[in-house]
Coordinates of C-alpha atoms and ligand atoms in Angstrom, one line a residue:
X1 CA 66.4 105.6 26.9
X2 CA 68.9 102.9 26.4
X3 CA 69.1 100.3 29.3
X4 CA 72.1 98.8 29.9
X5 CA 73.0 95.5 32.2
X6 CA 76.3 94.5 34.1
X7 CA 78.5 91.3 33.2
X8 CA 79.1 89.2 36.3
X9 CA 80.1 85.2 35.4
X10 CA 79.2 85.6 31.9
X11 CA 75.4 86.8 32.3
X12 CA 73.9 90.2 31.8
X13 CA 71.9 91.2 34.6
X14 CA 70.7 94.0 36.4
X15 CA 71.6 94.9 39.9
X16 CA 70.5 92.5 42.8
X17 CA 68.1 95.1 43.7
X18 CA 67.2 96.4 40.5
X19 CA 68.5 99.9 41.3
X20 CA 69.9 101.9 38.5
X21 CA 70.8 105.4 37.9
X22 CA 71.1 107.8 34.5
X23 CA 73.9 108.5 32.8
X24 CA 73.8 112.3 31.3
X25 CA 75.1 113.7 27.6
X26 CA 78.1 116.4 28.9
X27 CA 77.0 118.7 25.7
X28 CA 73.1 118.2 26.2
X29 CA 73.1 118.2 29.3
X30 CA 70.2 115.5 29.5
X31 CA 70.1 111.6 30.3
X32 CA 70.2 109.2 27.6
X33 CA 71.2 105.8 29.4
X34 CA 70.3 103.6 32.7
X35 CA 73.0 101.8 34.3
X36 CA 72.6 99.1 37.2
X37 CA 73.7 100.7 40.5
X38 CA 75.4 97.8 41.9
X39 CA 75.2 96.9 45.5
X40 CA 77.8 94.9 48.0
X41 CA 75.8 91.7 47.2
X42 CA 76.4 92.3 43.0
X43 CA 80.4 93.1 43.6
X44 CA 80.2 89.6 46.0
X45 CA 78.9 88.1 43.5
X46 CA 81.4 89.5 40.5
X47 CA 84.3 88.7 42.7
X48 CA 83.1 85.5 43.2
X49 CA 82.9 84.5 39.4
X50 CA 85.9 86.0 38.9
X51 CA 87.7 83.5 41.5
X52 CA 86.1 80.9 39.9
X53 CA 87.0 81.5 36.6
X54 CA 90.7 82.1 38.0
X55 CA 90.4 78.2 39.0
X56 CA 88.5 76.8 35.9
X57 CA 90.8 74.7 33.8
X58 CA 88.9 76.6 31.0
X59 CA 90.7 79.5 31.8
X60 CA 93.6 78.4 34.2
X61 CA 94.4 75.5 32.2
X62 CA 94.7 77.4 29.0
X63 CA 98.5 78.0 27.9
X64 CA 100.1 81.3 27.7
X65 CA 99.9 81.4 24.1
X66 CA 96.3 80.1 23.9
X67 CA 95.2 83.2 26.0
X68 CA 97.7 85.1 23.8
X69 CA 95.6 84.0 21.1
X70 CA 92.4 85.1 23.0
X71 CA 93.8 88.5 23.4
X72 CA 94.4 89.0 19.7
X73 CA 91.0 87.7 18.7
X74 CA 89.4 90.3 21.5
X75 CA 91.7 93.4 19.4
X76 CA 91.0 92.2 16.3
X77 CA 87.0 92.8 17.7
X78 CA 88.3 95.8 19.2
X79 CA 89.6 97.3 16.0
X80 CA 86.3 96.5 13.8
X81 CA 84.4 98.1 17.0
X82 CA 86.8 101.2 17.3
X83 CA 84.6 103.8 15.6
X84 CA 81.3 102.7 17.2
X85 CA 82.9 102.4 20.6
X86 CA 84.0 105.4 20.1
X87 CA 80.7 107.3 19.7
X88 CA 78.9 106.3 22.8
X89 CA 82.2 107.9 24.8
X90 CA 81.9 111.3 23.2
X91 CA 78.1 110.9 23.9
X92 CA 78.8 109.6 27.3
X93 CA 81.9 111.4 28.4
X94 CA 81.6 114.8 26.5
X95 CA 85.8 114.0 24.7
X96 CA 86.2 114.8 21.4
X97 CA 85.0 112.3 18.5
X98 CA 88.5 112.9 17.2
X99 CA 90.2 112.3 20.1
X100 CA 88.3 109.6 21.2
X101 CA 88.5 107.7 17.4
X102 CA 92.2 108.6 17.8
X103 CA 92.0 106.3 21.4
X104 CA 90.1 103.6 20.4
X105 CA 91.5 102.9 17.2
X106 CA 95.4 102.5 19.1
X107 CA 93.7 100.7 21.8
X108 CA 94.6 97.4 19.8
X109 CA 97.9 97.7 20.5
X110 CA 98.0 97.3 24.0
X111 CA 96.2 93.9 23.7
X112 CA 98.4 92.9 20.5
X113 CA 101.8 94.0 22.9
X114 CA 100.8 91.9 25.6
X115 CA 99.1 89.2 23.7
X116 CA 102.9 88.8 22.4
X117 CA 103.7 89.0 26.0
X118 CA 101.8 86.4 27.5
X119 CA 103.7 83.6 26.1
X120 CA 107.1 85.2 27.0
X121 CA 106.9 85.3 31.0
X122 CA 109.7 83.4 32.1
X123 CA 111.3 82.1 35.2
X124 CA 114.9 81.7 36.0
X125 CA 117.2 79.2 37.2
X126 CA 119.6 80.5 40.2
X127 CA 122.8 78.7 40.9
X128 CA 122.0 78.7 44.3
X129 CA 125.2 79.0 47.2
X130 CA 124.0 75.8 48.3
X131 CA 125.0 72.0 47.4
X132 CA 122.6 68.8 46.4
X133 CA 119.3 71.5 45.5
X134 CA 118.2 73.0 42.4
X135 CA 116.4 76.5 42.8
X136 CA 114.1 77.6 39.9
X137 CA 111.4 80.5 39.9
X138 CA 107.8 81.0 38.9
X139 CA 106.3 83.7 37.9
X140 CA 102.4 83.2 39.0
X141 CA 99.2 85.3 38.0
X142 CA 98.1 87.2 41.1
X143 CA 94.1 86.5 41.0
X144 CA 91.5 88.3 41.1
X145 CA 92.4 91.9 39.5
X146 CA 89.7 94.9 41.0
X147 CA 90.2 97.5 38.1
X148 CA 89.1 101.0 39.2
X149 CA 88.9 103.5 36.8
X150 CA 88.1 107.4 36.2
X151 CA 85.7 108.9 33.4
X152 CA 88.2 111.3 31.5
X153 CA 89.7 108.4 29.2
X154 CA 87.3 105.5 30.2
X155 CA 88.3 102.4 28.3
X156 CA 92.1 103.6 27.5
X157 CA 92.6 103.8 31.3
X158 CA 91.1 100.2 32.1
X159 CA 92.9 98.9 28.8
X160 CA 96.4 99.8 31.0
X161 CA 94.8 97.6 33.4
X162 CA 93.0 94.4 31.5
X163 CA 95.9 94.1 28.8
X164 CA 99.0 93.3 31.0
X165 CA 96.6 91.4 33.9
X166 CA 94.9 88.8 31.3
X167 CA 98.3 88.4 29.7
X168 CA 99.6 87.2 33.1
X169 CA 96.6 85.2 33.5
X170 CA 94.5 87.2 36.0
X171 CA 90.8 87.5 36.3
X172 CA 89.3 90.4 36.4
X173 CA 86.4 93.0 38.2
X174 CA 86.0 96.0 36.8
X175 CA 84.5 98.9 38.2
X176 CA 84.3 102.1 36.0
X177 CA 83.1 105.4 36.9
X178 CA 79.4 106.1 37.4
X179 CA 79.9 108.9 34.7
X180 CA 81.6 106.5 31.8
X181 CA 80.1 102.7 32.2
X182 CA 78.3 102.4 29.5
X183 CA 80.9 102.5 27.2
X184 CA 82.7 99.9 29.7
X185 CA 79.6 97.8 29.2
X186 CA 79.8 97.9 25.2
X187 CA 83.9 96.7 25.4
X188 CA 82.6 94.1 28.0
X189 CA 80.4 92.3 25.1
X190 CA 83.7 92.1 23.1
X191 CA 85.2 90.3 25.3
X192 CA 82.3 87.5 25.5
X193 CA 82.2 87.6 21.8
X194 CA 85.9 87.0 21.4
X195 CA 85.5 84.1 23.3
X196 CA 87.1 84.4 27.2
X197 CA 85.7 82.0 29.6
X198 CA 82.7 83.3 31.7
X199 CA 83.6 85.0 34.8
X200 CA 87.3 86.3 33.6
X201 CA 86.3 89.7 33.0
X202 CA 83.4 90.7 35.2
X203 CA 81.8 94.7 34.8
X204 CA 80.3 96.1 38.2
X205 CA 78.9 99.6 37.5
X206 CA 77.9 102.2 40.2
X207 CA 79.3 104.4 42.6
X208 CA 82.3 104.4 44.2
X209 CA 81.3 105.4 47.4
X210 CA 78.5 103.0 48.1
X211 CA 80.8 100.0 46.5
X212 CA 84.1 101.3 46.3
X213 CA 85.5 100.2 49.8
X214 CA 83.7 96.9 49.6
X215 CA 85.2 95.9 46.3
X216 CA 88.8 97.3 48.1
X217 CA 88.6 95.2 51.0
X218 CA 86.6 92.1 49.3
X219 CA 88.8 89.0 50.3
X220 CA 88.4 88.0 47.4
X221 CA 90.2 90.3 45.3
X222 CA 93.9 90.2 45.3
X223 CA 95.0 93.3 43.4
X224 CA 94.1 96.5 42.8
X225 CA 94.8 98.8 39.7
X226 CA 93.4 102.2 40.5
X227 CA 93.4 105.4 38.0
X228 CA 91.7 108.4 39.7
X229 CA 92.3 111.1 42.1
X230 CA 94.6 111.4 44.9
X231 CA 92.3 111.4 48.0
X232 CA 90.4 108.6 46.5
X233 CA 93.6 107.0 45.7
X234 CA 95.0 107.5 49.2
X235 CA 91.6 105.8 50.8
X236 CA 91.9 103.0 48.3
X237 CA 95.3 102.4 49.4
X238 CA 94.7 102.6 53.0
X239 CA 91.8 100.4 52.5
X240 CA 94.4 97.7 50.6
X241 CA 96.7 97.7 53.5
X242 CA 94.3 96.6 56.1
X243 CA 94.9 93.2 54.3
X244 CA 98.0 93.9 52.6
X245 CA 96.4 93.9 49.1
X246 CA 99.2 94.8 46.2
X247 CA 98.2 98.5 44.4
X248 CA 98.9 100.4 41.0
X249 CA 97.9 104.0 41.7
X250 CA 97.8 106.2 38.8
X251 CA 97.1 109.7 40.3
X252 CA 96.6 113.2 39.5
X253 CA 99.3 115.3 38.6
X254 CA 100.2 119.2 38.2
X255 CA 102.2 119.1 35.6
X256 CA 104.7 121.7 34.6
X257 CA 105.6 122.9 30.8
X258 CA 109.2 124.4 30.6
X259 CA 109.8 126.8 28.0
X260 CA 113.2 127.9 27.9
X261 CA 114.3 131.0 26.3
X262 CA 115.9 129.1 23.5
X263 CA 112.6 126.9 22.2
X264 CA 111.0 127.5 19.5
X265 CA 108.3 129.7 19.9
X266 CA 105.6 128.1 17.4
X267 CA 106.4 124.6 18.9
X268 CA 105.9 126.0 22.0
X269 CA 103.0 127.4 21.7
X270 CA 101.4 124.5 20.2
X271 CA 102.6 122.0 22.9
X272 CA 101.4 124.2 25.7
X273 CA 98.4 124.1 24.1
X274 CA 97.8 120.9 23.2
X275 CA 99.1 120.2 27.2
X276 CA 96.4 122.1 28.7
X277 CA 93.5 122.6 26.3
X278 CA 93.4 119.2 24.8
X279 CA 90.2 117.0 26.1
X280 CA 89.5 120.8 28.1
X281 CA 92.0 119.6 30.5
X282 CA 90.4 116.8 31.8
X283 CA 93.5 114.7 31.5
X284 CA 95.9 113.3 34.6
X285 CA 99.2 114.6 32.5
X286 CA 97.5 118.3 31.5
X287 CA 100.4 120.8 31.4
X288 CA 98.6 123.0 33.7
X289 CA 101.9 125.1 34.7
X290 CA 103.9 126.6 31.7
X291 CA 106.8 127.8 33.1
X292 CA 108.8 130.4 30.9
X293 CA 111.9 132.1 30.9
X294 CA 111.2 135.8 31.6
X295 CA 113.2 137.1 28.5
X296 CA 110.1 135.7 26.2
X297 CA 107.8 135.8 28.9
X298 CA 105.9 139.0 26.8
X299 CA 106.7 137.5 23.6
X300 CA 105.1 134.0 24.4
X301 CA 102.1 134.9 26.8
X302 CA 100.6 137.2 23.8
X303 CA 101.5 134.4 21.4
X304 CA 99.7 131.7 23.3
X305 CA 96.7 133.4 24.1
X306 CA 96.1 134.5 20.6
X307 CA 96.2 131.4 19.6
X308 CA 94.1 129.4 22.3
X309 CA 92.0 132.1 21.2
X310 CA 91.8 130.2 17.5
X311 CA 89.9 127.3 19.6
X312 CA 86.8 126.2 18.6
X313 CA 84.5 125.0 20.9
X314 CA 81.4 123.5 20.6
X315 CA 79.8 119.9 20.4
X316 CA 82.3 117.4 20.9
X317 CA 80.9 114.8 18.2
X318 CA 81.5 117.5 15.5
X319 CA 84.5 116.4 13.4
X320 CA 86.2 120.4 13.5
X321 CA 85.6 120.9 17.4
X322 CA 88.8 121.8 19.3
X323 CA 87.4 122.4 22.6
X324 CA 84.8 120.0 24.3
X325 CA 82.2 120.1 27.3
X326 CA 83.2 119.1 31.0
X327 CA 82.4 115.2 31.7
X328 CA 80.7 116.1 35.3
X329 CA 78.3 118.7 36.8
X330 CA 80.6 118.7 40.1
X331 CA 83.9 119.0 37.2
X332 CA 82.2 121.8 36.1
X333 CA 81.6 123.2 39.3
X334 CA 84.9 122.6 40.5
X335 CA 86.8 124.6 37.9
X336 CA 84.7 127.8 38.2
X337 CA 85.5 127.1 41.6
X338 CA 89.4 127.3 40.7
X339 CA 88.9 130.3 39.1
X340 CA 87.2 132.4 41.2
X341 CA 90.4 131.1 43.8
X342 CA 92.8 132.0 41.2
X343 CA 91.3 135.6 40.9
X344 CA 91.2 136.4 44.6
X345 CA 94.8 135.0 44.6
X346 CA 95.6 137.7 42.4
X347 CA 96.4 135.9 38.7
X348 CA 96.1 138.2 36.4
X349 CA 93.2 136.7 33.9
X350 CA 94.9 136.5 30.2
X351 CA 91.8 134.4 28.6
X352 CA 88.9 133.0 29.6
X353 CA 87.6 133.2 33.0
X354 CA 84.0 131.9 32.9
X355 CA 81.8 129.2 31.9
X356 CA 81.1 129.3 28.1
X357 CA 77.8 130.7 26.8
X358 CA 78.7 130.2 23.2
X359 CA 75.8 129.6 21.1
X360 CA 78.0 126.5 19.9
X361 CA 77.9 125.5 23.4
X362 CA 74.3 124.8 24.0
X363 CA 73.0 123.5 27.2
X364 CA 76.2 121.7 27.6
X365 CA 78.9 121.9 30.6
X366 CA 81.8 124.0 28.6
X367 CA 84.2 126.7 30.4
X368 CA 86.2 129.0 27.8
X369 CA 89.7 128.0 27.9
X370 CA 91.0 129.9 30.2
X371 CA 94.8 131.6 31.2
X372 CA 96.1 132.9 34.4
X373 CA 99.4 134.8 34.0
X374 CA 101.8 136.2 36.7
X375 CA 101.0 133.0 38.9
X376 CA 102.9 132.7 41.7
X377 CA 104.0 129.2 42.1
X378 CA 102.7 128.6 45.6
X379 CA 99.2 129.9 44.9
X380 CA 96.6 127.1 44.7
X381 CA 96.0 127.5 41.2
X382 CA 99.6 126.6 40.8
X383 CA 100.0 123.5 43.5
X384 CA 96.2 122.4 42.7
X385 CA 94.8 119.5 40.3
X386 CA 92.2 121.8 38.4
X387 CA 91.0 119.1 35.7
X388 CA 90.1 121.8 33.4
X389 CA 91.2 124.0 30.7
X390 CA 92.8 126.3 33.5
X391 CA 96.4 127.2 32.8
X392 CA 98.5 128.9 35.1
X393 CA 101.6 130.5 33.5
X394 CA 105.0 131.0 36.2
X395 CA 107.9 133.2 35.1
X396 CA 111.8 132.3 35.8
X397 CA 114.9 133.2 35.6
X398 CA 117.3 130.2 35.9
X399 CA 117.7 126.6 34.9
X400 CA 117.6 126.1 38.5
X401 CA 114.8 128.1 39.3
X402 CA 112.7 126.5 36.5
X403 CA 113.4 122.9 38.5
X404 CA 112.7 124.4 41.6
X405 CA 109.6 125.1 40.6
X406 CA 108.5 122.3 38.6
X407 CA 109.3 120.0 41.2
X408 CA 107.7 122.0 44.0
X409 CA 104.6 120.6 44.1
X410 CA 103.1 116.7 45.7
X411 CA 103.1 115.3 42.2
X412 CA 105.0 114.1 39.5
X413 CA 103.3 112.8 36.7
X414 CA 104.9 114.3 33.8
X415 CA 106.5 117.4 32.4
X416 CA 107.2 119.0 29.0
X417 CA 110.8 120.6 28.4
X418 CA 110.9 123.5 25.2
X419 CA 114.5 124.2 24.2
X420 CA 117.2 123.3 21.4
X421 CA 119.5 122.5 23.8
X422 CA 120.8 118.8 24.0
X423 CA 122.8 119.3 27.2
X424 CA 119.8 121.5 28.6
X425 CA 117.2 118.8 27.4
X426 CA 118.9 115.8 29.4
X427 CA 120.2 117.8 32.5
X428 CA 115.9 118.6 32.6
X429 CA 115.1 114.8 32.1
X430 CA 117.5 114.1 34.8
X431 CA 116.4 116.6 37.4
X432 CA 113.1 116.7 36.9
X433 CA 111.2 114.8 39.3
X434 CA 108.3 113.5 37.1
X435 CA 107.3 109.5 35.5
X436 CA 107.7 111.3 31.9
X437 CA 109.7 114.2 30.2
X438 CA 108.8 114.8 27.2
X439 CA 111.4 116.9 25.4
X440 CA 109.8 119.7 22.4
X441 CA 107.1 117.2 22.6
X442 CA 103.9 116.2 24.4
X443 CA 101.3 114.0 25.6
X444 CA 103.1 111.2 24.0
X445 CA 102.2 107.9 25.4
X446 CA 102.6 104.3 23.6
X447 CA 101.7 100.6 24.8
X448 CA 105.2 100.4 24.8
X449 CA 106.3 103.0 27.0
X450 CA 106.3 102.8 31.0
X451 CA 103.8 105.6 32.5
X452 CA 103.3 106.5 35.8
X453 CA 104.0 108.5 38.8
X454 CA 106.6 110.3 40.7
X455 CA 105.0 110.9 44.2
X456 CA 102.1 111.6 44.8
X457 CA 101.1 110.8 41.6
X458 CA 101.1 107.3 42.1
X459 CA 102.7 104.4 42.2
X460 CA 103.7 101.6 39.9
X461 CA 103.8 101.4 36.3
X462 CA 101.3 100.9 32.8
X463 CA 102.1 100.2 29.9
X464 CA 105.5 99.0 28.5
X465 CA 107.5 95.7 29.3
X466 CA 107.6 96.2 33.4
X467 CA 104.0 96.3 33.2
X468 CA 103.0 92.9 33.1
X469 CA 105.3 92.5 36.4
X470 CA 102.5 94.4 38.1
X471 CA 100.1 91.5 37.6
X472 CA 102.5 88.7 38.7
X473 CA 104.2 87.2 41.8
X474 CA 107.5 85.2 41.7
X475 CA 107.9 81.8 43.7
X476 CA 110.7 80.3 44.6
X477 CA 110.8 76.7 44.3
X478 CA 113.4 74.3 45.9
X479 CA 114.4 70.5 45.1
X480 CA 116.9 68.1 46.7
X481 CA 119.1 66.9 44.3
X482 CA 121.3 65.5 46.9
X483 CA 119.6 62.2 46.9
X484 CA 119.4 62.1 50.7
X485 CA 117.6 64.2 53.0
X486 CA 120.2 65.0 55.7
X487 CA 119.6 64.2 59.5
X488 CA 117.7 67.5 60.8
X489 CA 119.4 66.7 64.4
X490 CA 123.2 67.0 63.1
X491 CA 124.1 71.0 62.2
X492 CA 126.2 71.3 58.8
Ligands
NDP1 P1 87.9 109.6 41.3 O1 89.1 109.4 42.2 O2 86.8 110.4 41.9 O3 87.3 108.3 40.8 C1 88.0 107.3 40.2 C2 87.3 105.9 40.3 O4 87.3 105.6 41.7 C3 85.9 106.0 39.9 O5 85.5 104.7 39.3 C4 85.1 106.2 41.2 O6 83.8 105.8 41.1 C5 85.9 105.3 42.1 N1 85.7 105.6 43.5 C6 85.2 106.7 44.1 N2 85.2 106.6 45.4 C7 85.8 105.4 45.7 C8 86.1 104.7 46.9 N3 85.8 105.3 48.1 N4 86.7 103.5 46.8 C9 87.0 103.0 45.6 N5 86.7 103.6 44.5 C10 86.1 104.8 44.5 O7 88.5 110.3 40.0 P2 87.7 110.9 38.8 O8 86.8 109.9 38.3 O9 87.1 112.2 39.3 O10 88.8 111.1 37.8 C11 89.6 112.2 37.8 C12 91.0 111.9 38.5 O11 91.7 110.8 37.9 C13 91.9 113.1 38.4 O12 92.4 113.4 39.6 C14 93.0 112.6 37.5 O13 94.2 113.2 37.7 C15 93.0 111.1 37.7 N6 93.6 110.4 36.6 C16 94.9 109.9 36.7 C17 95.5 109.3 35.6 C18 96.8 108.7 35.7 O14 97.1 107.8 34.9 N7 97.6 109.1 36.6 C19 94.8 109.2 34.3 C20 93.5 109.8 34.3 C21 92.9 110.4 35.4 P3 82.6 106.9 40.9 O15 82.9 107.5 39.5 O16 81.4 106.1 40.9 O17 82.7 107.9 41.9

């Protein structure tokens, strides 16, 4: 079994204690990799390098576009790396080898964009109300940056994170989830090879609830950029604002696919599809509602199960797999879970409904993609985060309805609008209460798009310009150009 080792100020090492834990194969079902199990004394310790590789001149010192210039040369690794990095998160977190190869080899671009970036934060000069001064603004990297981040899309997740806060000059500790770090751990040795000082981007692996709230409340660390769930985002949060720590939260979400009676049916289909049954559902922006317009509600319900019935599932590092296994045992759990909920609720059960016994399937942790029709849009399954290839399909009968509906839920991540209407499409894309709206379209996202949530589905933003703004503070700085300070005793 492979045995990996965290990075804290530039060494490999094991956990304080030498604990460690395994890390299983989703489609086998069996461990193939020991991680440290960090303790409070290993994230001390990785905060601590990280604080002092904020104040090294090796690192602090550097200009903007000298760290630019590191960012590119950790990409360039990145993109010669892609393939291979690439395996061990199909192997580790059960995704597709398509999908993931898709990730890994676009994940450049985020450090490219804000590689360009880092050169380009600028102050401004106000002409302040008042005479003799000069007022000018900094814009100053934060410090140390704790980067928390979920198993479903492992090193795209903390890429929204590490791109934007090394461009701004941050340092960095970065916890990944116990079911993805050892894929964290390979992109970690890029970053040594490409060169960063040690101690600017520090790995702590283990589990989040022995060293979650420590690292959260660590004085230490002065930011926090958090992708996972909505409880543990809410703790995370509450744990911040004991000492009023900046957050990103990106959250769950529930989103809501909108077909409207004048979409095109094939395109449809395929982008409900793709919205709920790509990586089996595991994704924060899975269309888990489609909500269509009861005059095709027949039409489209038989056309979409036949073709989610096309899917092939099976072992995710097979280069023809559609459907993959479920990252965790407690996922797996969860969404049978869900269904059994969604059954006594009374869905009626279109597809699916069980855990898959394929022979493709193996030993591994698959459930058969499943649809729920005639949902009613306050039953759990359609006000719920599943994380699964669970789809829960709402009728309507109005524009307004459709809204209604869509937005009644805590979150608003994203949403998918299907029609050929121009005036339709942007009356959706204004009403809708979501961070994205993807119009005959979806799952989109770039490095240079914002993303983030409405809601309950978070708070802040990745990707895009406005990101790097996350990872920044502005001072204001002051000078008397008067040429006399004025007697403090005599009011002007
Ligand atoms: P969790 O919230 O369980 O975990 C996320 C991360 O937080 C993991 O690294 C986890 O560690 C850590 N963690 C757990 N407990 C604590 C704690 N008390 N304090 C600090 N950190 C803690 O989410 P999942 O890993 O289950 O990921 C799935 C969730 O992520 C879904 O709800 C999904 O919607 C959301 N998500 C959101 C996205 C977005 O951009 N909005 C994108 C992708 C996913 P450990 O693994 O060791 O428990």
């Amino acid at each position: 079994m492979k045995k990996y080792q965290m990075l804290i100020g530039g060494q490999w090492v094991d956990a304080l204690d030498d604990r460690t834990f395994d890390t299983e194969n989703p489609f086998t079902g069996t461990a193939w990799a020991q991680i440290p199990r960090a303790g409070a004394r290993d994230v001390d310790r990785a905060v601590a390098a990280a604080a002092q590789a904020f104040n090294a001149p090796s690192w602090s010192a550097l200009s903007a576009s000298a760290r630019g210039a590191l960012i590119r040369r950790f990409a360039d690794l990145l993109t010669t790396n892609a393939d291979r990095l690439a395996d061990i998160e199909t192997r580790d977190n059960g995704k597709l080898i398509a999908e993931m190869r898709g990730q890994l080899r676009y994940m450049p671009q985020w450090y490219y964009y804000f590689a360009g970036l880092a050169d380009k934060v600028e102050g401004r000069v106000i002409p302040i109300d008042k005479p003799g001064v000069f007022n000018f603004t900094r814009e100053e990297p934060l410090g140390v940056v704790a980067a928390i981040t979920p198993w479903n899309s492992p090193l795209m997740l903390a890429t929204w994170k590490l791109a934007p806060a090394l461009a701004a000059g941050n340092t960095i500790v970065w916890k990944p989830s116990e079911f993805s770090s050892a894929s964290a751990l390979e992109f970690g040795a890029l970053f040594e090879e490409a060169g960063f000082p040690p101690g600017v981007v520090n790995i702590v692996t283990g589990f989040g609830n022995e060293i979650g709230e420590h690292l959260v409340s660590h004085p230490g660390v002065d930011k926090i950029a958090f992708t996972g769930g909505d409880r543990t985002g809410q703790s995370v949060y509450q744990i911040a604002a004991r000492s009023i720590k900046p957050v990103t939260l990106e959250l769950g979400g529930k989103s809501a696919n909108i077909v409207f009676e004048d979409a095109v049916l094939d395109d449809a289909v395929k982008g409900v599809v793709s919205g709920i049954f790509a990586a089996s559902g595991q994704t924060c922006i899975a269309g888990s509602r489609a909500l269509v317009h009861r005059s095709i509600y027949p039409a489209f319900v038989d056309a979409l199960v036949a073709f989610a019935r096309t899917a092939r599932i099976g072992d995710p590092s097979r280069d023809d797999t559609q459907v993959g296994p479920i990252t965790t045992r407690p996922q797996l759990a969860k969404i049978l879970e869900y269904i059994e909920i969604a059954n006594a609720e009374g869905a009626k059960l279109a597809l699916g409904g069980k855990r898959a016994t394929d022979p493709a399937c193996g030993e591994g942790w698959f459930v058969e993609p499943t649809i729920f029709t005639d949902v009613g849009p306050k039953m759990r399954i359609a006000q719920e985060e599943v994380f699964g290839p669970v789809l829960a399909i709402i009728p309507f009968e109005s524009d307004e309805e459709a809204i209604e509906i869509a937005n009644g839920t805590i979150y608003g991540l994203a949403a998918g609008v299907w029609t050929q209407s121009i005036t339709r499409a942007l009356t959706m894309s204004q009403k809708l209460k979501a961070g994205t709206v993807w119009i005959n379209t979806y799952r989109a996202v770039s490095y240079m798009s914002p993303f983030g949530g409405f809601k309950r589905s978070g708070i802040g933003r990745e990707s895009g310009l406005s990101a790097i703004r996350e990872y920044l503070q502005e001072k204001s700085v002051w000078i008397d150009i008067s040429g006399s300070v004025p007697n403090p005793f005599v009011q002007r």
